[in-house]
PDB file of C-alpha atoms in Angstrom:
ATOM      1  CA  UNK A   1      26.182  10.560 -32.311  1.00 55.00           C
ATOM      2  CA  UNK A   2      26.386   7.111 -33.598  1.00 58.00           C
ATOM      3  CA  UNK A   3      22.625   5.608 -33.744  1.00 64.00           C
ATOM      4  CA  UNK A   4      21.856   1.473 -32.533  1.00 64.00           C
ATOM      5  CA  UNK A   5      19.719  -0.479 -34.262  1.00 72.00           C
ATOM      6  CA  UNK A   6      19.347  -3.344 -31.674  1.00 89.00           C
ATOM      7  CA  UNK A   7      17.184  -1.064 -28.377  1.00 93.00           C
ATOM      8  CA  UNK A   8      19.147  -0.995 -25.518  1.00 93.00           C
ATOM      9  CA  UNK A   9      19.223  -2.751 -22.397  1.00 93.00           C
ATOM     10  CA  UNK A  10      19.981  -1.774 -18.212  1.00 92.00           C
ATOM     11  CA  UNK A  11      23.464   0.023 -17.743  1.00 93.00           C
ATOM     12  CA  UNK A  12      23.773  -0.019 -22.075  1.00 93.00           C
ATOM     13  CA  UNK A  13      20.728   1.930 -22.200  1.00 92.00           C
ATOM     14  CA  UNK A  14      21.926   4.575 -19.529  1.00 93.00           C
ATOM     15  CA  UNK A  15      25.194   4.965 -20.430  1.00 93.00           C
ATOM     16  CA  UNK A  16      24.192   5.820 -24.556  1.00 93.00           C
ATOM     17  CA  UNK A  17      21.805   8.638 -22.687  1.00 91.00           C
ATOM     18  CA  UNK A  18      24.482  10.155 -20.471  1.00 92.00           C
ATOM     19  CA  UNK A  19      26.755  10.368 -23.507  1.00 91.00           C
ATOM     20  CA  UNK A  20      24.071  12.037 -25.922  1.00 89.00           C
ATOM     21  CA  UNK A  21      23.749  14.115 -22.795  1.00 88.00           C
ATOM     22  CA  UNK A  22      27.376  14.950 -22.897  1.00 90.00           C
ATOM     23  CA  UNK A  23      27.933  15.529 -26.302  1.00 88.00           C
ATOM     24  CA  UNK A  24      24.491  18.078 -26.424  1.00 86.00           C
ATOM     25  CA  UNK A  25      25.864  19.629 -23.791  1.00 82.00           C
ATOM     26  CA  UNK A  26      29.574  20.221 -25.660  1.00 82.00           C
ATOM     27  CA  UNK A  27      27.553  20.932 -29.027  1.00 82.00           C
ATOM     28  CA  UNK A  28      25.600  23.391 -27.073  1.00 81.00           C
ATOM     29  CA  UNK A  29      22.051  21.863 -28.309  1.00 82.00           C
ATOM     30  CA  UNK A  30      19.104  20.116 -26.116  1.00 83.00           C
ATOM     31  CA  UNK A  31      19.259  16.587 -25.681  1.00 83.00           C
ATOM     32  CA  UNK A  32      15.771  15.802 -26.958  1.00 89.00           C
ATOM     33  CA  UNK A  33      14.111  13.236 -25.727  1.00 89.00           C
ATOM     34  CA  UNK A  34      13.507  11.925 -29.514  1.00 89.00           C
ATOM     35  CA  UNK A  35      17.019  12.381 -29.373  1.00 89.00           C
ATOM     36  CA  UNK A  36      17.432   9.789 -26.836  1.00 92.00           C
ATOM     37  CA  UNK A  37      15.144   7.125 -27.963  1.00 91.00           C
ATOM     38  CA  UNK A  38      16.434   7.709 -31.633  1.00 91.00           C
ATOM     39  CA  UNK A  39      20.148   6.773 -30.442  1.00 91.00           C
ATOM     40  CA  UNK A  40      19.408   3.922 -28.341  1.00 93.00           C
ATOM     41  CA  UNK A  41      17.608   2.589 -30.928  1.00 93.00           C
ATOM     42  CA  UNK A  42      14.264   3.121 -29.686  1.00 94.00           C
ATOM     43  CA  UNK A  43      12.880   3.676 -33.996  1.00 93.00           C
ATOM     44  CA  UNK A  44       9.297   2.167 -34.938  1.00 92.00           C
ATOM     45  CA  UNK A  45       9.648   1.494 -38.255  1.00 90.00           C
ATOM     46  CA  UNK A  46       8.417   4.253 -39.307  1.00 91.00           C
ATOM     47  CA  UNK A  47      11.157   5.913 -38.685  1.00 88.00           C
ATOM     48  CA  UNK A  48       9.774   8.317 -35.574  1.00 91.00           C
ATOM     49  CA  UNK A  49      10.709   7.310 -31.395  1.00 91.00           C
ATOM     50  CA  UNK A  50       9.045   4.365 -29.881  1.00 92.00           C
ATOM     51  CA  UNK A  51       8.532   6.612 -26.731  1.00 92.00           C
ATOM     52  CA  UNK A  52       6.972   4.238 -25.086  1.00 91.00           C
ATOM     53  CA  UNK A  53       9.354   0.930 -25.464  1.00 92.00           C
ATOM     54  CA  UNK A  54      12.157   3.408 -24.649  1.00 93.00           C
ATOM     55  CA  UNK A  55      10.628   5.335 -21.448  1.00 90.00           C
ATOM     56  CA  UNK A  56       9.381   1.111 -20.528  1.00 91.00           C
ATOM     57  CA  UNK A  57      13.207   0.563 -20.679  1.00 93.00           C
ATOM     58  CA  UNK A  58      14.467   3.101 -19.188  1.00 92.00           C
ATOM     59  CA  UNK A  59      11.913   2.792 -15.967  1.00 90.00           C
ATOM     60  CA  UNK A  60      13.370  -1.077 -15.927  1.00 89.00           C
ATOM     61  CA  UNK A  61      17.173  -0.170 -16.107  1.00 90.00           C
ATOM     62  CA  UNK A  62      16.741   2.504 -13.574  1.00 89.00           C
ATOM     63  CA  UNK A  63      14.935   0.100 -11.414  1.00 83.00           C
ATOM     64  CA  UNK A  64      11.910   2.097 -10.455  1.00 79.00           C
ATOM     65  CA  UNK A  65       9.923  -0.183  -9.309  1.00 66.00           C
ATOM     66  CA  UNK A  66       5.714   1.198 -10.748  1.00 57.00           C
ATOM     67  CA  UNK A  67       3.020   0.143  -8.112  1.00 57.00           C
ATOM     68  CA  UNK A  68       0.772  -2.323  -9.964  1.00 56.00           C
ATOM     69  CA  UNK A  69      -3.189  -2.102  -9.496  1.00 58.00           C
ATOM     70  CA  UNK A  70      -4.638  -5.224  -8.385  1.00 64.00           C
ATOM     71  CA  UNK A  71      -7.391  -6.452 -11.242  1.00 67.00           C
ATOM     72  CA  UNK A  72      -9.674  -7.991  -8.843  1.00 79.00           C
ATOM     73  CA  UNK A  73      -9.137  -5.327  -5.901  1.00 86.00           C
ATOM     74  CA  UNK A  74     -12.297  -3.093  -5.924  1.00 89.00           C
ATOM     75  CA  UNK A  75     -12.013   0.959  -4.891  1.00 89.00           C
ATOM     76  CA  UNK A  76     -13.300   0.266  -1.427  1.00 91.00           C
ATOM     77  CA  UNK A  77     -10.474  -2.148  -0.863  1.00 92.00           C
ATOM     78  CA  UNK A  78      -8.247  -0.079  -2.455  1.00 91.00           C
ATOM     79  CA  UNK A  79      -9.131   3.081  -0.097  1.00 92.00           C
ATOM     80  CA  UNK A  80      -8.971   0.940   2.498  1.00 94.00           C
ATOM     81  CA  UNK A  81      -5.465  -0.516   2.456  1.00 92.00           C
ATOM     82  CA  UNK A  82      -4.518   3.530   2.046  1.00 91.00           C
ATOM     83  CA  UNK A  83      -5.552   4.206   4.901  1.00 93.00           C
ATOM     84  CA  UNK A  84      -5.729   1.091   7.760  1.00 94.00           C
ATOM     85  CA  UNK A  85      -2.955  -1.200   6.062  1.00 93.00           C
ATOM     86  CA  UNK A  86      -3.277  -4.017   4.835  1.00 92.00           C
ATOM     87  CA  UNK A  87      -2.870  -5.999   7.335  1.00 94.00           C
ATOM     88  CA  UNK A  88      -5.473  -5.007   9.303  1.00 95.00           C
ATOM     89  CA  UNK A  89      -8.044  -5.167   5.871  1.00 95.00           C
ATOM     90  CA  UNK A  90      -6.531  -9.313   5.934  1.00 94.00           C
ATOM     91  CA  UNK A  91      -8.164  -8.975   9.240  1.00 95.00           C
ATOM     92  CA  UNK A  92     -11.055  -8.672   8.800  1.00 96.00           C
ATOM     93  CA  UNK A  93     -11.061 -10.522   5.535  1.00 95.00           C
ATOM     94  CA  UNK A  94     -10.178 -13.631   7.816  1.00 94.00           C
ATOM     95  CA  UNK A  95     -13.069 -12.776  10.228  1.00 94.00           C
ATOM     96  CA  UNK A  96     -15.785 -12.169   7.287  1.00 93.00           C
ATOM     97  CA  UNK A  97     -14.476 -12.106   3.762  1.00 92.00           C
ATOM     98  CA  UNK A  98     -13.502  -9.145   1.040  1.00 92.00           C
ATOM     99  CA  UNK A  99     -17.305  -8.864   0.063  1.00 92.00           C
ATOM    100  CA  UNK A 100     -18.419  -7.527   2.876  1.00 94.00           C
ATOM    101  CA  UNK A 101     -15.922  -4.939   3.142  1.00 95.00           C
ATOM    102  CA  UNK A 102     -18.368  -1.916   3.565  1.00 95.00           C
ATOM    103  CA  UNK A 103     -19.130  -2.805   6.603  1.00 95.00           C
ATOM    104  CA  UNK A 104     -15.358  -2.373   7.556  1.00 96.00           C
ATOM    105  CA  UNK A 105     -15.132   0.986   9.034  1.00 95.00           C
ATOM    106  CA  UNK A 106     -18.839   0.587  10.769  1.00 95.00           C
ATOM    107  CA  UNK A 107     -16.767  -2.461  12.598  1.00 96.00           C
ATOM    108  CA  UNK A 108     -12.703  -1.420  13.037  1.00 96.00           C
ATOM    109  CA  UNK A 109     -12.013  -0.767  16.348  1.00 95.00           C
ATOM    110  CA  UNK A 110      -8.573  -0.847  16.389  1.00 94.00           C
ATOM    111  CA  UNK A 111      -4.979  -2.830  16.866  1.00 95.00           C
ATOM    112  CA  UNK A 112      -4.256  -3.668  19.960  1.00 95.00           C
ATOM    113  CA  UNK A 113      -1.993  -6.117  22.049  1.00 94.00           C
ATOM    114  CA  UNK A 114      -4.610  -8.434  23.582  1.00 94.00           C
ATOM    115  CA  UNK A 115      -8.661  -8.733  23.728  1.00 94.00           C
ATOM    116  CA  UNK A 116      -7.563  -7.981  27.462  1.00 94.00           C
ATOM    117  CA  UNK A 117      -6.104  -4.545  26.604  1.00 94.00           C
ATOM    118  CA  UNK A 118      -8.744  -3.521  24.338  1.00 95.00           C
ATOM    119  CA  UNK A 119     -11.741  -3.772  27.447  1.00 93.00           C
ATOM    120  CA  UNK A 120      -9.464  -2.020  29.620  1.00 90.00           C
ATOM    121  CA  UNK A 121      -9.329   1.268  27.056  1.00 90.00           C
ATOM    122  CA  UNK A 122     -13.140   0.503  25.853  1.00 91.00           C
ATOM    123  CA  UNK A 123     -13.593   0.813  29.434  1.00 88.00           C
ATOM    124  CA  UNK A 124     -12.092   2.991  30.927  1.00 85.00           C
ATOM    125  CA  UNK A 125     -13.202   5.007  27.871  1.00 85.00           C
ATOM    126  CA  UNK A 126     -16.496   4.181  28.007  1.00 85.00           C
ATOM    127  CA  UNK A 127     -16.520   5.184  31.848  1.00 83.00           C
ATOM    128  CA  UNK A 128     -13.943   8.094  31.718  1.00 79.00           C
ATOM    129  CA  UNK A 129     -12.321   6.230  34.990  1.00 81.00           C
ATOM    130  CA  UNK A 130      -8.969   7.457  34.349  1.00 76.00           C
ATOM    131  CA  UNK A 131      -7.241   6.497  37.598  1.00 77.00           C
ATOM    132  CA  UNK A 132      -8.817   3.315  39.729  1.00 75.00           C
ATOM    133  CA  UNK A 133      -7.945   3.474  43.535  1.00 80.00           C
ATOM    134  CA  UNK A 134      -4.656   0.393  43.980  1.00 80.00           C
ATOM    135  CA  UNK A 135      -6.529  -1.702  45.894  1.00 87.00           C
ATOM    136  CA  UNK A 136      -9.151  -2.008  43.182  1.00 81.00           C
ATOM    137  CA  UNK A 137      -8.258  -5.244  40.758  1.00 85.00           C
ATOM    138  CA  UNK A 138      -9.918  -5.551  37.544  1.00 89.00           C
ATOM    139  CA  UNK A 139      -9.867  -9.040  35.159  1.00 93.00           C
ATOM    140  CA  UNK A 140      -9.577  -7.628  32.124  1.00 93.00           C
ATOM    141  CA  UNK A 141      -9.651 -11.016  30.534  1.00 94.00           C
ATOM    142  CA  UNK A 142     -12.618 -12.156  31.774  1.00 95.00           C
ATOM    143  CA  UNK A 143     -13.836  -8.416  30.828  1.00 94.00           C
ATOM    144  CA  UNK A 144     -12.465  -9.910  26.930  1.00 94.00           C
ATOM    145  CA  UNK A 145     -14.210 -13.062  27.354  1.00 94.00           C
ATOM    146  CA  UNK A 146     -17.478 -11.018  28.377  1.00 94.00           C
ATOM    147  CA  UNK A 147     -17.290  -8.655  25.247  1.00 93.00           C
ATOM    148  CA  UNK A 148     -15.520 -11.203  22.777  1.00 91.00           C
ATOM    149  CA  UNK A 149     -19.909 -12.118  22.220  1.00 92.00           C
ATOM    150  CA  UNK A 150     -19.715  -8.557  20.402  1.00 95.00           C
ATOM    151  CA  UNK A 151     -16.071  -8.016  19.033  1.00 94.00           C
ATOM    152  CA  UNK A 152     -13.403 -10.328  17.483  1.00 93.00           C
ATOM    153  CA  UNK A 153     -10.435 -10.104  17.670  1.00 94.00           C
ATOM    154  CA  UNK A 154      -7.816 -11.296  14.673  1.00 94.00           C
ATOM    155  CA  UNK A 155      -3.978 -10.680  14.247  1.00 94.00           C
ATOM    156  CA  UNK A 156      -4.454  -8.360  16.917  1.00 94.00           C
ATOM    157  CA  UNK A 157      -6.666  -6.255  15.136  1.00 95.00           C
ATOM    158  CA  UNK A 158     -10.647  -5.980  17.643  1.00 95.00           C
ATOM    159  CA  UNK A 159     -13.971  -5.652  14.780  1.00 95.00           C
ATOM    160  CA  UNK A 160     -17.657  -5.190  16.499  1.00 95.00           C
ATOM    161  CA  UNK A 161     -19.150  -7.726  15.373  1.00 93.00           C
ATOM    162  CA  UNK A 162     -22.400  -6.117  15.424  1.00 91.00           C
ATOM    163  CA  UNK A 163     -21.836  -3.925  11.975  1.00 80.00           C
TER     164      UNK A 163
END
């Protein structure tokens, strides 16, 4: 197996690794990570494999996108984004602020197509109204207008203002 002094990247890296694996199969030996790294030019000054650089190049060559952490994002925000989604957390921050995220769980009521739909769900759920007679009409928009003093709607997400 020929070794290169140039650190291979991209398809050249993947091709060389495949050659190392195929040669090891022919010779009935294990294609170790060290053999792959050295054959692809990932050698430190002391002659040992540079595994970190090798695996970083391999990840890039395979097109694997590793999640990046936002150093400015708190653990609380990251957890809320994972549980409730980015849109809900962003909507909360638009209404209040990132500093208020500790109150998100207390304020979050869910996602609704409109404030009126939230009002309908809140009233029917709170008062156990399953089916109203057909002659009864309720103005859910007006009900939402009354509730909107205690709730905020942002991008379809409803938040209780009294946390």
